Short mmCIF file of C-alpha atoms and ligand atoms in Angstrom, two decimals:
data_model
loop_
_atom_site.label_atom_id
_atom_site.label_comp_id
_atom_site.label_asym_id
_atom_site.label_seq_id
_atom_site.Cartn_x
_atom_site.Cartn_y
_atom_site.Cartn_z
CA MET J 1 3.20 13.46 7.77
CA GLU J 2 2.03 16.56 5.96
CA ILE J 3 -1.46 16.67 4.46
CA ILE J 4 -1.55 18.88 1.38
CA ARG J 5 -4.85 19.88 -0.20
CA THR J 6 -4.06 22.02 -3.23
CA PRO J 7 -1.99 21.45 -6.39
CA ALA J 8 -0.15 24.76 -5.87
CA ALA J 9 0.98 23.85 -2.33
CA MET J 10 1.93 20.37 -3.53
CA THR J 11 4.10 21.72 -6.35
CA ALA J 12 5.74 24.23 -3.99
CA TRP J 13 6.67 21.32 -1.69
CA ALA J 14 7.99 19.29 -4.64
CA ASN J 15 10.08 22.21 -5.89
CA ARG J 16 11.72 22.54 -2.46
CA ILE J 17 12.61 18.82 -2.40
CA LEU J 18 13.99 18.84 -5.94
CA ALA J 19 15.97 22.05 -5.30
CA ALA J 20 17.65 20.24 -2.40
CA GLY J 21 18.73 17.52 -4.85
CA GLN J 22 16.40 14.89 -3.39
CA THR J 23 13.98 12.50 -5.10
CA ILE J 24 10.23 11.91 -4.84
CA GLY J 25 8.40 8.59 -5.07
CA LEU J 26 4.65 8.70 -5.75
CA VAL J 27 1.88 6.20 -5.02
CA PRO J 28 -1.40 7.28 -6.66
CA THR J 29 -4.48 5.87 -4.87
CA MET J 30 -8.19 6.34 -4.36
CA GLY J 31 -7.84 5.68 -0.63
CA PHE J 32 -9.55 3.21 1.72
CA PHE J 33 -6.16 1.63 2.22
CA HIS J 34 -5.50 -2.08 2.54
CA GLU J 35 -2.25 -4.01 2.75
CA GLY J 36 -1.83 -3.77 -1.05
CA HIS J 37 -1.66 0.03 -0.87
CA LEU J 38 0.72 -0.14 2.11
CA ARG J 39 3.14 -2.41 0.23
CA LEU J 40 3.21 0.06 -2.65
CA MET J 41 4.09 2.80 -0.15
CA ARG J 42 6.93 0.68 1.26
CA THR J 43 8.29 0.15 -2.26
CA ALA J 44 8.15 3.88 -3.00
CA LYS J 45 10.01 4.57 0.25
CA GLU J 46 12.81 2.23 -0.82
CA LYS J 47 13.07 3.86 -4.25
CA ALA J 48 13.12 7.56 -3.36
CA ASP J 49 14.14 10.02 -0.61
CA HIS J 50 10.56 11.21 -0.04
CA THR J 51 7.23 9.45 -0.48
CA VAL J 52 4.04 11.15 -1.58
CA VAL J 53 0.73 9.27 -1.58
CA SER J 54 -2.10 10.87 -3.51
CA LEU J 55 -5.63 10.15 -2.31
CA PHE J 56 -8.20 11.22 -4.85
CA VAL J 57 -11.37 9.41 -5.87
CA ASN J 58 -11.12 10.51 -9.47
CA PRO J 59 -14.66 11.17 -10.75
CA ILE J 60 -13.72 11.20 -14.44
CA GLN J 61 -12.61 7.56 -14.41
CA PHE J 62 -16.05 6.34 -13.26
CA GLY J 63 -18.84 5.63 -15.74
CA ALA J 64 -22.33 7.06 -15.21
CA ASN J 65 -23.66 3.76 -13.79
CA GLU J 66 -20.60 2.95 -11.70
CA ASP J 67 -19.89 3.19 -7.97
CA LEU J 68 -18.48 6.73 -7.61
CA GLY J 69 -21.18 7.70 -5.09
CA LYS J 70 -20.66 4.70 -2.83
CA TYR J 71 -16.90 4.24 -3.24
CA PRO J 72 -15.62 3.45 0.30
CA ARG J 73 -13.86 6.30 2.11
CA ASP J 74 -12.23 6.67 5.53
CA PHE J 75 -9.89 9.65 5.49
CA SER J 76 -8.78 9.58 9.14
CA ARG J 77 -7.97 5.84 9.04
CA ASP J 78 -6.07 6.36 5.76
CA CYS J 79 -4.06 9.17 7.37
CA GLN J 80 -3.11 6.96 10.30
CA LEU J 81 -2.08 4.07 8.04
CA ALA J 82 -0.01 6.25 5.69
CA GLU J 83 1.67 8.01 8.61
CA ALA J 84 2.56 4.64 10.18
CA GLU J 85 4.29 3.71 6.88
CA GLY J 86 6.46 6.81 7.11
CA VAL J 87 4.82 8.58 4.17
CA ASP J 88 5.99 12.21 3.96
CA VAL J 89 3.00 13.79 2.25
CA LEU J 90 -0.60 12.74 1.73
CA PHE J 91 -1.86 14.77 -1.22
CA ALA J 92 -5.67 14.88 -1.00
CA PRO J 93 -7.04 17.54 -3.32
CA GLY J 94 -10.72 18.34 -3.83
CA VAL J 95 -12.48 17.68 -7.12
CA GLN J 96 -12.65 21.42 -7.92
CA ASP J 97 -8.89 21.74 -7.31
CA MET J 98 -8.15 19.01 -9.83
CA TYR J 99 -10.86 19.86 -12.35
CA PRO J 100 -11.79 23.54 -12.26
CA SER J 101 -14.91 24.17 -14.33
CA GLU J 102 -12.92 25.64 -17.23
CA ALA J 103 -10.75 22.49 -17.65
CA CYS J 104 -11.18 20.83 -21.05
CA THR J 105 -8.06 18.74 -21.62
CA ARG J 106 -7.88 14.93 -21.62
CA VAL J 107 -4.81 12.73 -21.97
CA MET J 108 -5.64 9.57 -23.93
CA VAL J 109 -3.74 6.46 -24.91
CA SER J 110 -5.31 4.73 -27.92
CA GLY J 111 -5.44 1.04 -28.81
CA LEU J 112 -4.42 -0.44 -25.47
CA THR J 113 -7.48 1.16 -23.89
CA ASP J 114 -10.07 -0.36 -26.27
CA VAL J 115 -9.76 -3.92 -24.96
CA LEU J 116 -10.37 -5.80 -21.68
CA CYS J 117 -11.59 -3.30 -19.04
CA GLY J 118 -11.56 -0.51 -21.64
CA ALA J 119 -14.17 -2.34 -23.74
CA SER J 120 -16.72 -2.41 -20.92
CA ARG J 121 -15.71 0.88 -19.26
CA PRO J 122 -15.59 3.46 -22.08
CA GLY J 123 -13.73 6.59 -21.00
CA HIS J 124 -12.28 4.92 -17.91
CA PHE J 125 -8.66 4.90 -19.03
CA ALA J 126 -8.81 8.45 -20.38
CA GLY J 127 -9.85 9.40 -16.85
CA VAL J 128 -6.94 7.44 -15.41
CA THR J 129 -4.27 8.79 -17.77
CA THR J 130 -5.56 12.35 -17.36
CA VAL J 131 -5.38 12.23 -13.57
CA VAL J 132 -2.01 10.44 -13.55
CA ALA J 133 -0.57 12.99 -15.99
CA LYS J 134 -1.82 15.80 -13.74
CA LEU J 135 -0.39 14.10 -10.64
CA PHE J 136 2.98 13.71 -12.35
CA HIS J 137 3.03 17.41 -13.21
CA ILE J 138 1.88 18.53 -9.77
CA ILE J 139 4.12 16.20 -7.70
CA LYS J 140 7.11 15.85 -10.08
CA PRO J 141 8.07 12.31 -8.98
CA GLN J 142 11.17 10.49 -10.20
CA CYS J 143 9.40 7.20 -9.64
CA ALA J 144 5.76 6.11 -9.31
CA VAL J 145 4.50 2.76 -8.04
CA PHE J 146 1.41 1.03 -9.44
CA GLY J 147 -0.10 -2.36 -8.61
CA LYS J 148 -0.17 -5.22 -11.11
CA LYS J 149 -3.69 -5.88 -9.84
CA ASP J 150 -4.68 -3.27 -12.44
CA PHE J 151 -2.31 -4.68 -15.01
CA GLN J 152 -3.99 -2.97 -17.99
CA GLN J 153 -3.70 0.37 -16.17
CA LEU J 154 0.01 -0.32 -15.62
CA ALA J 155 0.49 -1.15 -19.32
CA VAL J 156 -1.38 2.01 -20.36
CA ILE J 157 0.63 4.24 -18.03
CA MET J 158 3.93 2.72 -19.16
CA ARG J 159 2.87 3.44 -22.76
CA MET J 160 1.90 7.03 -21.90
CA VAL J 161 5.22 7.67 -20.14
CA ALA J 162 7.23 6.20 -23.03
CA ASP J 163 5.18 7.99 -25.71
CA LEU J 164 5.47 11.38 -23.96
CA ASN J 165 9.18 10.95 -23.07
CA TRP J 166 8.33 11.39 -19.42
CA ASP J 167 11.36 11.06 -17.15
CA VAL J 168 9.64 9.04 -14.45
CA GLU J 169 10.34 5.41 -13.57
CA ILE J 170 7.16 3.32 -13.45
CA VAL J 171 7.40 0.46 -10.96
CA GLY J 172 4.90 -2.42 -11.06
CA HIS J 173 4.19 -4.07 -7.71
CA PRO J 174 2.99 -7.70 -7.52
CA ILE J 175 -0.63 -8.36 -6.52
CA VAL J 176 -1.14 -8.57 -2.76
CA ARG J 177 -3.67 -11.25 -1.81
CA GLU J 178 -5.67 -12.29 1.22
CA PRO J 179 -4.50 -15.60 2.77
CA ASP J 180 -7.26 -17.45 0.85
CA GLY J 181 -6.12 -16.01 -2.50
CA LEU J 182 -8.59 -13.16 -3.05
CA ALA J 183 -6.75 -10.14 -4.50
CA MET J 184 -7.05 -7.25 -2.06
CA SER J 185 -9.30 -4.43 -3.24
CA SER J 186 -11.13 -1.53 -1.62
CA ARG J 187 -14.20 -2.88 -3.43
CA ASN J 188 -14.05 -6.21 -1.53
CA THR J 189 -15.97 -4.41 1.24
CA TYR J 190 -19.03 -4.53 -1.05
CA LEU J 191 -19.09 -8.35 -0.95
CA SER J 192 -21.41 -10.39 1.27
CA GLY J 193 -20.03 -13.58 2.87
CA THR J 194 -21.37 -15.82 0.10
CA GLU J 195 -20.24 -13.40 -2.64
CA ARG J 196 -16.76 -13.35 -1.15
CA GLN J 197 -16.65 -17.18 -1.27
CA ALA J 198 -17.82 -17.09 -4.90
CA ALA J 199 -15.12 -14.52 -5.75
CA LEU J 200 -12.44 -17.08 -4.87
CA CYS J 201 -13.10 -18.66 -8.29
CA LEU J 202 -10.78 -15.95 -9.69
CA SER J 203 -7.66 -17.07 -7.82
CA ARG J 204 -8.68 -20.73 -8.29
CA ALA J 205 -8.85 -20.20 -12.06
CA ILE J 206 -5.43 -18.53 -12.03
CA ALA J 207 -3.88 -21.34 -9.98
CA HIS J 208 -5.40 -23.85 -12.42
CA ALA J 209 -3.99 -21.97 -15.41
CA ARG J 210 -0.51 -21.82 -13.92
CA ARG J 211 -0.68 -25.56 -13.21
CA ARG J 212 -1.79 -26.38 -16.77
CA VAL J 213 1.07 -24.33 -18.20
CA ARG J 214 3.53 -26.17 -15.93
CA GLU J 215 2.08 -29.43 -17.29
CA GLY J 216 2.95 -28.26 -20.80
CA LEU J 217 -0.40 -27.03 -22.20
CA VAL J 218 0.21 -24.61 -25.07
CA GLU J 219 -3.23 -24.04 -26.67
CA ALA J 220 -4.81 -20.86 -25.32
CA GLU J 221 -8.27 -21.88 -26.52
CA ILE J 222 -8.26 -25.06 -24.43
CA LEU J 223 -7.09 -23.20 -21.34
CA LEU J 224 -9.76 -20.53 -21.79
CA GLN J 225 -12.47 -23.18 -21.99
CA GLU J 226 -11.22 -24.72 -18.74
CA VAL J 227 -10.97 -21.34 -17.02
CA GLU J 228 -14.48 -20.33 -18.09
CA TRP J 229 -15.85 -23.67 -16.90
CA LEU J 230 -14.19 -23.14 -13.49
CA LEU J 231 -15.60 -19.62 -13.15
CA GLN J 232 -19.06 -20.84 -14.15
CA GLN J 233 -19.12 -23.20 -11.16
CA GLU J 234 -19.88 -20.14 -9.01
CA ALA J 235 -22.75 -17.63 -9.12
CA VAL J 236 -20.76 -15.03 -11.05
CA THR J 237 -21.05 -13.39 -14.48
CA ILE J 238 -17.95 -13.46 -16.64
CA GLU J 239 -17.17 -10.09 -18.25
CA TYR J 240 -14.01 -11.37 -19.87
CA ALA J 241 -11.47 -14.16 -19.57
CA SER J 242 -8.55 -13.48 -21.90
CA LEU J 243 -5.03 -14.67 -22.54
CA VAL J 244 -3.06 -11.66 -23.75
CA ASP J 245 0.48 -10.43 -24.16
CA GLN J 246 1.38 -8.33 -21.11
CA ALA J 247 2.69 -5.33 -23.08
CA THR J 248 0.53 -5.23 -26.23
CA LEU J 249 -2.63 -6.71 -24.58
CA ARG J 250 -3.23 -8.64 -27.82
CA PRO J 251 -4.82 -12.10 -27.50
CA LEU J 252 -2.36 -14.99 -27.84
CA ALA J 253 -3.29 -18.32 -29.43
CA VAL J 254 -0.18 -20.05 -28.13
CA LEU J 255 0.75 -19.89 -24.46
CA GLN J 256 4.23 -18.43 -24.16
CA LYS J 257 6.38 -16.29 -21.89
CA GLY J 258 4.74 -12.92 -21.21
CA VAL J 259 1.19 -14.27 -21.45
CA VAL J 260 -1.23 -12.94 -18.85
CA LEU J 261 -4.54 -14.50 -17.87
CA ALA J 262 -6.80 -11.50 -17.32
CA LEU J 263 -10.20 -11.94 -15.68
CA ALA J 264 -13.14 -9.67 -14.93
CA ILE J 265 -16.33 -10.92 -13.33
CA LYS J 266 -19.38 -9.57 -11.60
CA VAL J 267 -20.35 -11.05 -8.27
CA GLY J 268 -23.76 -9.64 -7.49
CA ALA J 269 -23.40 -5.93 -8.19
CA THR J 270 -19.63 -5.91 -7.61
CA ARG J 271 -17.17 -5.97 -10.49
CA LEU J 272 -13.88 -7.70 -9.66
CA ILE J 273 -10.72 -8.14 -11.70
CA ASP J 274 -7.71 -10.39 -11.29
CA ASN J 275 -4.80 -11.54 -13.42
CA ASP J 276 -1.46 -13.27 -13.41
CA THR J 277 1.42 -14.09 -15.67
CA LEU J 278 1.43 -17.84 -16.29
CA PHE J 279 5.12 -18.54 -16.83
CA GLU J 280 6.97 -16.27 -14.41
CA GLU J 281 7.95 -17.58 -10.95
CA HIS J 282 6.59 -15.92 -7.81
P1 AMP D 1 -6.79 2.13 -5.96
O1 AMP D 1 -6.81 2.90 -4.67
O2 AMP D 1 -7.69 0.92 -5.94
O3 AMP D 1 -6.95 2.99 -7.17
O4 AMP D 1 -5.34 1.51 -6.08
C1 AMP D 1 -4.19 2.31 -5.96
C2 AMP D 1 -3.01 1.51 -6.41
O5 AMP D 1 -2.91 0.33 -5.60
C3 AMP D 1 -3.12 1.04 -7.86
O6 AMP D 1 -1.85 1.13 -8.48
C4 AMP D 1 -3.55 -0.40 -7.72
O7 AMP D 1 -3.14 -1.22 -8.79
C5 AMP D 1 -2.82 -0.79 -6.44
N1 AMP D 1 -3.46 -1.93 -5.81
C6 AMP D 1 -4.75 -2.05 -5.43
N2 AMP D 1 -4.98 -3.28 -4.92
C7 AMP D 1 -3.81 -3.96 -5.01
C8 AMP D 1 -3.39 -5.27 -4.65
N3 AMP D 1 -4.22 -6.17 -4.13
N4 AMP D 1 -2.11 -5.62 -4.87
C9 AMP D 1 -1.24 -4.72 -5.42
N5 AMP D 1 -1.56 -3.48 -5.77
C10 AMP D 1 -2.83 -3.10 -5.57
#
């Protein structure tokens, strides 16, 4: 596996691959890999001739009071894991390479970014879409794989790609969970033993919601009350619990195909998100 550190070297590599008539699959990440990241890499490998994983803890998507400084990092372990997956290139640029001091451009998607995580993390999605747009230009992928764990991010990126007529296929990968149901996340390392137990209320609430829909419940308001009650049984703070359409992110009053239960809570100092579609089989 090649480790590439600068945008110019990365684009030179991409140009060579494309000139040979081959395709590139990209998995954008912030590193500290877990099984969720590795599954995304496997999917990218199936979709394209060459796989590039970007590893960049993107400062502009963190708010001033967020965890940029303590975000977990382990570059040598990440290299070993990516290499074992058969990744061709790990693109790990420095902050100055991505954002030279003269840079003053942001890519922003409106509307979709004002709700859910966007409401409590102003500027977050502009940071995400800016870095993803830059990665797409630098790496020139034909396909890029994102996790449904960050389902709002996936919706925002799909919107950006459609709106800007970008010729890149966006693939959404299902959420990868621990055996007890907790959605894998690099941030799970922040949790103490008791916090981790409390965090299981997220997957319990989702399982409950899916069961209630199977039983025929159609009123979103009733389901939200039940979900909030379940979450409140643990020592967590609810940031939001919403039933929204998966593409428009608008709240739905009636439970129907395409509805997503989206949850964000704080367990101690750690912010966790989870979600699931309620009708689709998996
Ligand atoms: P991150 O390094 O946390 O920015 O995540 C990089 C990519 O991995 C994003 O597309 C995430 O949505 C995805 N991802 C993170 N955790 C999971 C998970 N548990 N299941 C599926 N995808 C995930």
